[in-house]
PDB file of C-alpha atoms in Angstrom:
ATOM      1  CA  UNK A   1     113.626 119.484 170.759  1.00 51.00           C
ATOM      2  CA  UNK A   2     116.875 118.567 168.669  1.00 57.00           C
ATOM      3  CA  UNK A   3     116.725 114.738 168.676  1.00 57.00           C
ATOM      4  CA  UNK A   4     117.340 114.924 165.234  1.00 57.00           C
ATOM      5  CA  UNK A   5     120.810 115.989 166.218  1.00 67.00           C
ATOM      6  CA  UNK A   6     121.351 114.001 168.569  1.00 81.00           C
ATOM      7  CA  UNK A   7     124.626 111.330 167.757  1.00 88.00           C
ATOM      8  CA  UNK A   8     121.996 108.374 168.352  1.00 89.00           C
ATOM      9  CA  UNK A   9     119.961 109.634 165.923  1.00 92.00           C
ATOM     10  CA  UNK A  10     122.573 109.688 163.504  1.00 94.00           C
ATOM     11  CA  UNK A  11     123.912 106.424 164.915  1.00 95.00           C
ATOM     12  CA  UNK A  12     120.332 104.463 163.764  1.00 95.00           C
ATOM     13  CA  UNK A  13     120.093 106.159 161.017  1.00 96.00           C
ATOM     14  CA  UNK A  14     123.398 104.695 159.887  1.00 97.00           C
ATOM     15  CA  UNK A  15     121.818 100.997 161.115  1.00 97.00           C
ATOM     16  CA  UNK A  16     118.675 101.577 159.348  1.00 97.00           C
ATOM     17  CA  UNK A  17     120.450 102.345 155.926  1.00 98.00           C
ATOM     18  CA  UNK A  18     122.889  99.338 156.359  1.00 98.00           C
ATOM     19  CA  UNK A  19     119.722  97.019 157.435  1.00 97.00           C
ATOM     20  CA  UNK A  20     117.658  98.516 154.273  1.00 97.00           C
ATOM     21  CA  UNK A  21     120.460  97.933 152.158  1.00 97.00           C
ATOM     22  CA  UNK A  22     121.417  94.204 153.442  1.00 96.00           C
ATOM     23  CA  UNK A  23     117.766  93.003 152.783  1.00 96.00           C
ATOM     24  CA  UNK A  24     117.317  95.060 149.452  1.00 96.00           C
ATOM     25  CA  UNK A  25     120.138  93.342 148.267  1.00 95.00           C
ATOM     26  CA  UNK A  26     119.364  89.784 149.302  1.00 94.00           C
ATOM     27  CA  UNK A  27     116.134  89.933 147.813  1.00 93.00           C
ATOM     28  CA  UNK A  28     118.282  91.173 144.640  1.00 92.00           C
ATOM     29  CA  UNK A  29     119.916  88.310 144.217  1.00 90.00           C
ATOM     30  CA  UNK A  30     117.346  85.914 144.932  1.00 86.00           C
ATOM     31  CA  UNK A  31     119.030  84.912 148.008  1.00 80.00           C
ATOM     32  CA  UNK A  32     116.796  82.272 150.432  1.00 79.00           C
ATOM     33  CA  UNK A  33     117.507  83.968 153.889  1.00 87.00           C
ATOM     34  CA  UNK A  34     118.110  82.373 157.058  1.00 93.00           C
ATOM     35  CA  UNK A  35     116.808  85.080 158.965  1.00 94.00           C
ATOM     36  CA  UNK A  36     113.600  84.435 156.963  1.00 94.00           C
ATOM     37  CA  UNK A  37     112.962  81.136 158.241  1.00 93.00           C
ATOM     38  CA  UNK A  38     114.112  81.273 161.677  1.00 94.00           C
ATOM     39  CA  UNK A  39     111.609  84.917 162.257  1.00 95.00           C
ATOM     40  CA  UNK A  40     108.736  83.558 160.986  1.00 93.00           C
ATOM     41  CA  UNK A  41     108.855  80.151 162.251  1.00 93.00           C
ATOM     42  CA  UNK A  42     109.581  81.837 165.841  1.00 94.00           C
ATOM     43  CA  UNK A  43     106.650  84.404 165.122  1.00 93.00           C
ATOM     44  CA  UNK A  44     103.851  81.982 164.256  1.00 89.00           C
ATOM     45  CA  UNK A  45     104.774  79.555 166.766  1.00 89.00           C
ATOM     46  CA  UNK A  46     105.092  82.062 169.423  1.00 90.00           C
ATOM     47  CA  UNK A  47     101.636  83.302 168.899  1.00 90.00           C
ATOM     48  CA  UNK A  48      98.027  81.250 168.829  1.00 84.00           C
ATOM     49  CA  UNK A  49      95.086  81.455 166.736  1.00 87.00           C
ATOM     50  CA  UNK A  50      93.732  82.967 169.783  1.00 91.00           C
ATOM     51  CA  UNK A  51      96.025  85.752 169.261  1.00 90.00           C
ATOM     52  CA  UNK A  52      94.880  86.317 165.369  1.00 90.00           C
ATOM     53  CA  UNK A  53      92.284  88.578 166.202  1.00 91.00           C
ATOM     54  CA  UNK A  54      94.055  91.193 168.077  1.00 92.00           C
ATOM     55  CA  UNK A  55      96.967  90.794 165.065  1.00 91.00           C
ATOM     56  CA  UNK A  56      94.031  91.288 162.418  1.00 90.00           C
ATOM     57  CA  UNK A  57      92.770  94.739 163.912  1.00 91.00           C
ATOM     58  CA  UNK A  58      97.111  95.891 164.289  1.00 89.00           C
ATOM     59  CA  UNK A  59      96.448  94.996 160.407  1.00 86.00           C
ATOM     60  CA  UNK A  60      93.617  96.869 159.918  1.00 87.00           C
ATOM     61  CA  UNK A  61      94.958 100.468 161.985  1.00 88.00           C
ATOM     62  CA  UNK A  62      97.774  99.743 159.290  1.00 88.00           C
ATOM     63  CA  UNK A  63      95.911  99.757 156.357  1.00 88.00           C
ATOM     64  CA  UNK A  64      94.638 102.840 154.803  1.00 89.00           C
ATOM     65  CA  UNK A  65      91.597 103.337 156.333  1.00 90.00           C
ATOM     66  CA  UNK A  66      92.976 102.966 159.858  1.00 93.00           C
ATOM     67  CA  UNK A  67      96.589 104.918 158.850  1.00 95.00           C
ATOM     68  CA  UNK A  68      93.671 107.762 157.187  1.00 95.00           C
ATOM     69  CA  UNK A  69      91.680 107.847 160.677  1.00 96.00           C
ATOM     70  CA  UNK A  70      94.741 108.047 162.804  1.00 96.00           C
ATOM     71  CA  UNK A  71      96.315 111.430 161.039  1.00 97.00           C
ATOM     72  CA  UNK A  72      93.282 113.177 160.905  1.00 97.00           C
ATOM     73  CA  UNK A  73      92.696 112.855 164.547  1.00 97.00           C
ATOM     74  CA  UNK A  74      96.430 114.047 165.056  1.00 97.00           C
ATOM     75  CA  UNK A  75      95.851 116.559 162.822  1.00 97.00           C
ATOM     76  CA  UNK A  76      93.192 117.954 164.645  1.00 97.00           C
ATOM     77  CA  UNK A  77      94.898 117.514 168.094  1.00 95.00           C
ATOM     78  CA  UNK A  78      98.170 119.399 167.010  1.00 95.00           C
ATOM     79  CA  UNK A  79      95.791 122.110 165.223  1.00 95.00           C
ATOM     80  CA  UNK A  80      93.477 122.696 168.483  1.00 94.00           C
ATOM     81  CA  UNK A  81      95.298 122.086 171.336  1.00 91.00           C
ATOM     82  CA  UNK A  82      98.807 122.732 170.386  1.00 89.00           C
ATOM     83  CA  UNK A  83      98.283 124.912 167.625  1.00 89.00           C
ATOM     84  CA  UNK A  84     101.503 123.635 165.616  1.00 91.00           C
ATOM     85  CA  UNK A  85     100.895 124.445 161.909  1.00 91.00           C
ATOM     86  CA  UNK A  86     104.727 123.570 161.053  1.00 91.00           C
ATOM     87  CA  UNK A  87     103.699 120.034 162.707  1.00 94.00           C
ATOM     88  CA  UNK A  88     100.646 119.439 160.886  1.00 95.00           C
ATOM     89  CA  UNK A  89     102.528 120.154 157.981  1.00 94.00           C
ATOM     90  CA  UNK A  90     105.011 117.712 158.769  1.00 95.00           C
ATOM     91  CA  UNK A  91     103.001 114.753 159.749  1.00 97.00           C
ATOM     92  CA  UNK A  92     100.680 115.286 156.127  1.00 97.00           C
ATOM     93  CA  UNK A  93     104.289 114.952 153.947  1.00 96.00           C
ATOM     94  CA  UNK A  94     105.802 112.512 156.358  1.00 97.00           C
ATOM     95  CA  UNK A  95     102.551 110.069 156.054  1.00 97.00           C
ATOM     96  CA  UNK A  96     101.486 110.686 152.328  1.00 96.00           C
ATOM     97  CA  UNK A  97     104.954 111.282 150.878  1.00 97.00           C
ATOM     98  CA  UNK A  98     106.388 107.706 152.867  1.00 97.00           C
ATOM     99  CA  UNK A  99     103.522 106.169 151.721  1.00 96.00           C
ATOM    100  CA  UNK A 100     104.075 106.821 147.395  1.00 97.00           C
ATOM    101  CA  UNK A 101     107.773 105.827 148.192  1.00 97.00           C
ATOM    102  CA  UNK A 102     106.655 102.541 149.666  1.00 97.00           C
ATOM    103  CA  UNK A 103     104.577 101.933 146.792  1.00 96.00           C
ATOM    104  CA  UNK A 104     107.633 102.781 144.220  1.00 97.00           C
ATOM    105  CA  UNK A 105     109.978 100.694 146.207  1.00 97.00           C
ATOM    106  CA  UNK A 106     107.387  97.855 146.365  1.00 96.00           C
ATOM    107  CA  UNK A 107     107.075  97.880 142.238  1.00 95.00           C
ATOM    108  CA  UNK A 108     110.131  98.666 141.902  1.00 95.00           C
ATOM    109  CA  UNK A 109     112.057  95.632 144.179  1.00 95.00           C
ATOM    110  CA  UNK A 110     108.600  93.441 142.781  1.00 92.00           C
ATOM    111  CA  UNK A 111     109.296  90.517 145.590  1.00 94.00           C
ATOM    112  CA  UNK A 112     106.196  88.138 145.935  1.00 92.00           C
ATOM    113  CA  UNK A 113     104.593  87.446 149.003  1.00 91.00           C
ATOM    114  CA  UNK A 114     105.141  84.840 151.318  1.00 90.00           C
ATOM    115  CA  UNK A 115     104.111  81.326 149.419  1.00 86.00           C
ATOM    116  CA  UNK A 116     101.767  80.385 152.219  1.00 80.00           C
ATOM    117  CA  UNK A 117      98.339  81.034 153.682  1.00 71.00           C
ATOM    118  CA  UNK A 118      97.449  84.696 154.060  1.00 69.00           C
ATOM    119  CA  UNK A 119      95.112  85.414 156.666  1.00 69.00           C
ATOM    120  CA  UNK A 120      94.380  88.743 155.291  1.00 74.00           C
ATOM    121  CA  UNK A 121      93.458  90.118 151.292  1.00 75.00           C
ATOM    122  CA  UNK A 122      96.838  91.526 150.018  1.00 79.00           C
ATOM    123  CA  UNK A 123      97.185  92.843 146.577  1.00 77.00           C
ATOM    124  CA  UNK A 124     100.525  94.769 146.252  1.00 81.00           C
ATOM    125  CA  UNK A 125     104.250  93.651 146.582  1.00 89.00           C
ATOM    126  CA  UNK A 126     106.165  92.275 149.441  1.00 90.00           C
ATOM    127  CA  UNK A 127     108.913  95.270 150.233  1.00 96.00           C
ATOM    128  CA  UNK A 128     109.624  96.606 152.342  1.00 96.00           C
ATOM    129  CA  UNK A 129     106.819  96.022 154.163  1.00 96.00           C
ATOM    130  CA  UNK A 130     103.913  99.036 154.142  1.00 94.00           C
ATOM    131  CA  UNK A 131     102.611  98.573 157.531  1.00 94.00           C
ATOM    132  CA  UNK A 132     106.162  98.352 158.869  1.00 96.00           C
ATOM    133  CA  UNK A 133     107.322 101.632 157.086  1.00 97.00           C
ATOM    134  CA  UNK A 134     104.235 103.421 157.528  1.00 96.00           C
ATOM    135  CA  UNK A 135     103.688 102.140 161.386  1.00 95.00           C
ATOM    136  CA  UNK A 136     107.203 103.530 162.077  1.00 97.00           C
ATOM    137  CA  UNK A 137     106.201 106.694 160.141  1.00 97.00           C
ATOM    138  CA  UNK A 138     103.267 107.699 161.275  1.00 97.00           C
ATOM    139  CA  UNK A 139     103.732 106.572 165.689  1.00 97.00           C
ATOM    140  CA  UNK A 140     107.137 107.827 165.384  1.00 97.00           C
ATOM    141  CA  UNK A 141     106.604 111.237 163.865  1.00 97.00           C
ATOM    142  CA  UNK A 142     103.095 111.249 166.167  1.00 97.00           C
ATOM    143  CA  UNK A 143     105.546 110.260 169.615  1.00 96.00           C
ATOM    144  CA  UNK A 144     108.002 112.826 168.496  1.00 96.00           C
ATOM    145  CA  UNK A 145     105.745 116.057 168.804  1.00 95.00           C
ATOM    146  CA  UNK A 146     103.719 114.220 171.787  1.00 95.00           C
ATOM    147  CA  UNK A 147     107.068 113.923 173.379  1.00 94.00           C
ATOM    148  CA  UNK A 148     107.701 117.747 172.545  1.00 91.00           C
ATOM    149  CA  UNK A 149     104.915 118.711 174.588  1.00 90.00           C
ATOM    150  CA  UNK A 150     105.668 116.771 177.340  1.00 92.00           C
ATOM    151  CA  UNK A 151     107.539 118.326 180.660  1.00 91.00           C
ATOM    152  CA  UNK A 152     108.203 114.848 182.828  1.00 93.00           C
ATOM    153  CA  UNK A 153     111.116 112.779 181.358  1.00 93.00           C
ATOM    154  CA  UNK A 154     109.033 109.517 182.375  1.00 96.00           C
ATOM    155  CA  UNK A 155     106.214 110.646 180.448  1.00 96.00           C
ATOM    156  CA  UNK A 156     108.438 111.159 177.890  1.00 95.00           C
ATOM    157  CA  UNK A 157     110.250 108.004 178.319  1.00 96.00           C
ATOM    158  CA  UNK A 158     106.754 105.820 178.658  1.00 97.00           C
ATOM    159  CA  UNK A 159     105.201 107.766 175.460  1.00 97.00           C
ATOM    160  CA  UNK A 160     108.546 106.514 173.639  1.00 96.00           C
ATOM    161  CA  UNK A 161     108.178 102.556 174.681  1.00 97.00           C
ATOM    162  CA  UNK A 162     104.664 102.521 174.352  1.00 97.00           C
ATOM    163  CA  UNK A 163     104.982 103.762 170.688  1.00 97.00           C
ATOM    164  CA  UNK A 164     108.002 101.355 169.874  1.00 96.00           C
ATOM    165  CA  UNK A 165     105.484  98.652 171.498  1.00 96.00           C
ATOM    166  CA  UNK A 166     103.396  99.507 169.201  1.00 96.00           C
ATOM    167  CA  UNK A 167     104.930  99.778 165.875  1.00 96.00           C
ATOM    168  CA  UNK A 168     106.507  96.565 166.755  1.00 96.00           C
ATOM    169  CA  UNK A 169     103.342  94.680 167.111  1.00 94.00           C
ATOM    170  CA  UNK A 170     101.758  96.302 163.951  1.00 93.00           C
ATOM    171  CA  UNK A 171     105.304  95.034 162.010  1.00 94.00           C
ATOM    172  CA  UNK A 172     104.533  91.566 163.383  1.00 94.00           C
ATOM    173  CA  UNK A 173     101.332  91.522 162.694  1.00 92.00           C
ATOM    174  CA  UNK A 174     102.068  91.044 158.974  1.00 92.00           C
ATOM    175  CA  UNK A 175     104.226  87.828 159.599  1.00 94.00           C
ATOM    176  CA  UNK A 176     101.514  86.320 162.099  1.00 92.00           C
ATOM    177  CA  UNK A 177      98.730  86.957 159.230  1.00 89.00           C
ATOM    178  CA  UNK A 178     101.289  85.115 156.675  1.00 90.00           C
ATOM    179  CA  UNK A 179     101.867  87.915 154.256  1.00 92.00           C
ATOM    180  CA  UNK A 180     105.466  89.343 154.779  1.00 94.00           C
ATOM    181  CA  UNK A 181     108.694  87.843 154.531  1.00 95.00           C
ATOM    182  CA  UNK A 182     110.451  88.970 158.175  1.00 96.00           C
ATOM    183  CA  UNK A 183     112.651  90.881 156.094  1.00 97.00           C
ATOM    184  CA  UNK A 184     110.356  92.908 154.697  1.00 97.00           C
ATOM    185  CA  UNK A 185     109.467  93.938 158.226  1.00 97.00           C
ATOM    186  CA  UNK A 186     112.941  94.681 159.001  1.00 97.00           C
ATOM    187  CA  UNK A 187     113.465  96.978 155.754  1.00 98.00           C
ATOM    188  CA  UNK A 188     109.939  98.865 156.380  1.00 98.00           C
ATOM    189  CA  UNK A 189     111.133  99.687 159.738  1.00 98.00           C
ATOM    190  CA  UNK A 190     114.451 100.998 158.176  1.00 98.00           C
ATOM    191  CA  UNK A 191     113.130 102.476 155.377  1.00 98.00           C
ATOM    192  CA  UNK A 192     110.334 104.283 157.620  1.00 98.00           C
ATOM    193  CA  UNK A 193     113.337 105.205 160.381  1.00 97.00           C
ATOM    194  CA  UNK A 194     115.325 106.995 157.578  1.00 97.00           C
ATOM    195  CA  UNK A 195     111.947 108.659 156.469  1.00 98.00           C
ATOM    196  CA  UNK A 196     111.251 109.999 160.409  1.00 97.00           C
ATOM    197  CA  UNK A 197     114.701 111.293 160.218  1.00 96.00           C
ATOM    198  CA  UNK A 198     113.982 112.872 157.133  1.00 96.00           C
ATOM    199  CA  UNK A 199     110.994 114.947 158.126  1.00 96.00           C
ATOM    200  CA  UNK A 200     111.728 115.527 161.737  1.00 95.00           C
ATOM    201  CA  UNK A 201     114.589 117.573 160.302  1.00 93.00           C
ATOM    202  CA  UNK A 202     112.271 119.236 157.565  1.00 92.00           C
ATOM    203  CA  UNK A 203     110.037 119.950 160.561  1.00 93.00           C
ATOM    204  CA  UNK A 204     113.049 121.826 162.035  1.00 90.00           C
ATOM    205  CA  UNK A 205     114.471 123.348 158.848  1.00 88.00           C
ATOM    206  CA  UNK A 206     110.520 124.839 158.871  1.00 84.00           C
ATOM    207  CA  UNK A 207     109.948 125.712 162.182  1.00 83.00           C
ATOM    208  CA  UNK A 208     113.434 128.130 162.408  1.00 79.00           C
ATOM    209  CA  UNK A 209     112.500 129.304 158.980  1.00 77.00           C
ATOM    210  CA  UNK A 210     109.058 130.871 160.280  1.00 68.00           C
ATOM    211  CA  UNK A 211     110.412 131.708 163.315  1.00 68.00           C
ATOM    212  CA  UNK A 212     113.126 133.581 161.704  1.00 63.00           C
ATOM    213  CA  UNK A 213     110.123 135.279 159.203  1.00 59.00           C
ATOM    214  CA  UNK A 214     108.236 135.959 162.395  1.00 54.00           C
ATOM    215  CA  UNK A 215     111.400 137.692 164.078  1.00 49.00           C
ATOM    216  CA  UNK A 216     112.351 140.232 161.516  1.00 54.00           C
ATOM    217  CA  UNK A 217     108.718 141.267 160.967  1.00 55.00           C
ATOM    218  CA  UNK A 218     108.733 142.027 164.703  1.00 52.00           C
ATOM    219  CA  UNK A 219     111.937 143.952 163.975  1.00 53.00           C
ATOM    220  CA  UNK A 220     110.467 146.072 161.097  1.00 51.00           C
TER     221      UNK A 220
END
């Protein structure tokens, strides 16, 4: 599959550099953003106490622990059942490399969290956001080869809302709990895009290279 290639792909990878970019220089200048206020007073009012539970386990799949859990059991599905070395491969830089450029960003940009209650511990920076970033990472790259394997277009096309669902919901989470700016969320979901892009066309780059290997040996 060459969705890499594809002229939507290219298309939100454009958006997702522009919306990266937009933020990253707001928060630059200091600048008190509209979008800000109007996302997380929406957010918070849209959803209860009731509803902090459910937004406090999103929080913890998207810490390390949870993120940790979730990539060995891929792992082990795309090494037993599908047998995809290349993917394994892929998933282990997409996940651990995304996750040291989220912390460099996050000291590097050094934005404070929210000034407000946080409903969960936090210790680093503000952004981009690492559950947004990561969350996009991580289901997108794990939707991708599900997808791959996958011979119905609606299964394909229900694995691919499901996981946006989802990495929505875990992006949200952070504003619900009070400790991310809206824009944060917005950049880690750009900044993790770009980084999808970025590995699903390592992924390629790898597979054609082995296949290529494998080719001539069988050639020899």
């Amino acid at each position: 599959m060459e969705t890499h290639k594809s002229k939507w792909a290219y298309f939100f990878l454009a958006v997702s550099a522009a919306v990266f970019l937009y933020f990253l220089a707001s928060v630059n200048i200091g600048a008190s953003l509209e979008f800000d206020r109007y996302f997380s007073k929406f957010f918070t009012g849209l959803f209860s106490e009731n509803t902090h539970p459910f937004f406090e386990a999103m929080d913890t799949l998207g810490d390390k622990a949870g993120v940790g859990i979730i990539t060995l059991a891929f792992l082990l599905l795309l090494l037993f059942k599908y047998r995809n070395y290349e993917a394994m491969a892929s998933v282990v830089f997409a996940v651990a490399a995304g996750n040291e450029v989220n912390k460099w960003l996050k000291e590097a940009i050094g934005r404070p969290r929210p000034d407000q209650e946080h409903l969960v511990d936090v210790a680093s920076r503000s952004f981009p956001s690492g559950h947004a970033m990561i969350g996009m990472i991580l289901y997108a790259v794990m939707a991708y080869f599900i997808i791959d394997e996958l011979k119905s277009k609606s299964a394909k096309w229900i694995t691919a809302i499901l996981a946006g669902i989802w990495i929505f919901l875990m992006g949200i989470s952070r504003i619900v709990m009070g400790v991310h700016y809206p824009s944060d969320i917005a950049a880690g979901f750009a900044a993790g895009y770009i980084w999808v892009f970025i590995t699903i066309s390592l992924y390629a780059a790898l597979k054609s290279m082995f296949r290529r290997n494998s080719h001539q040996r069988d050639s020899a």
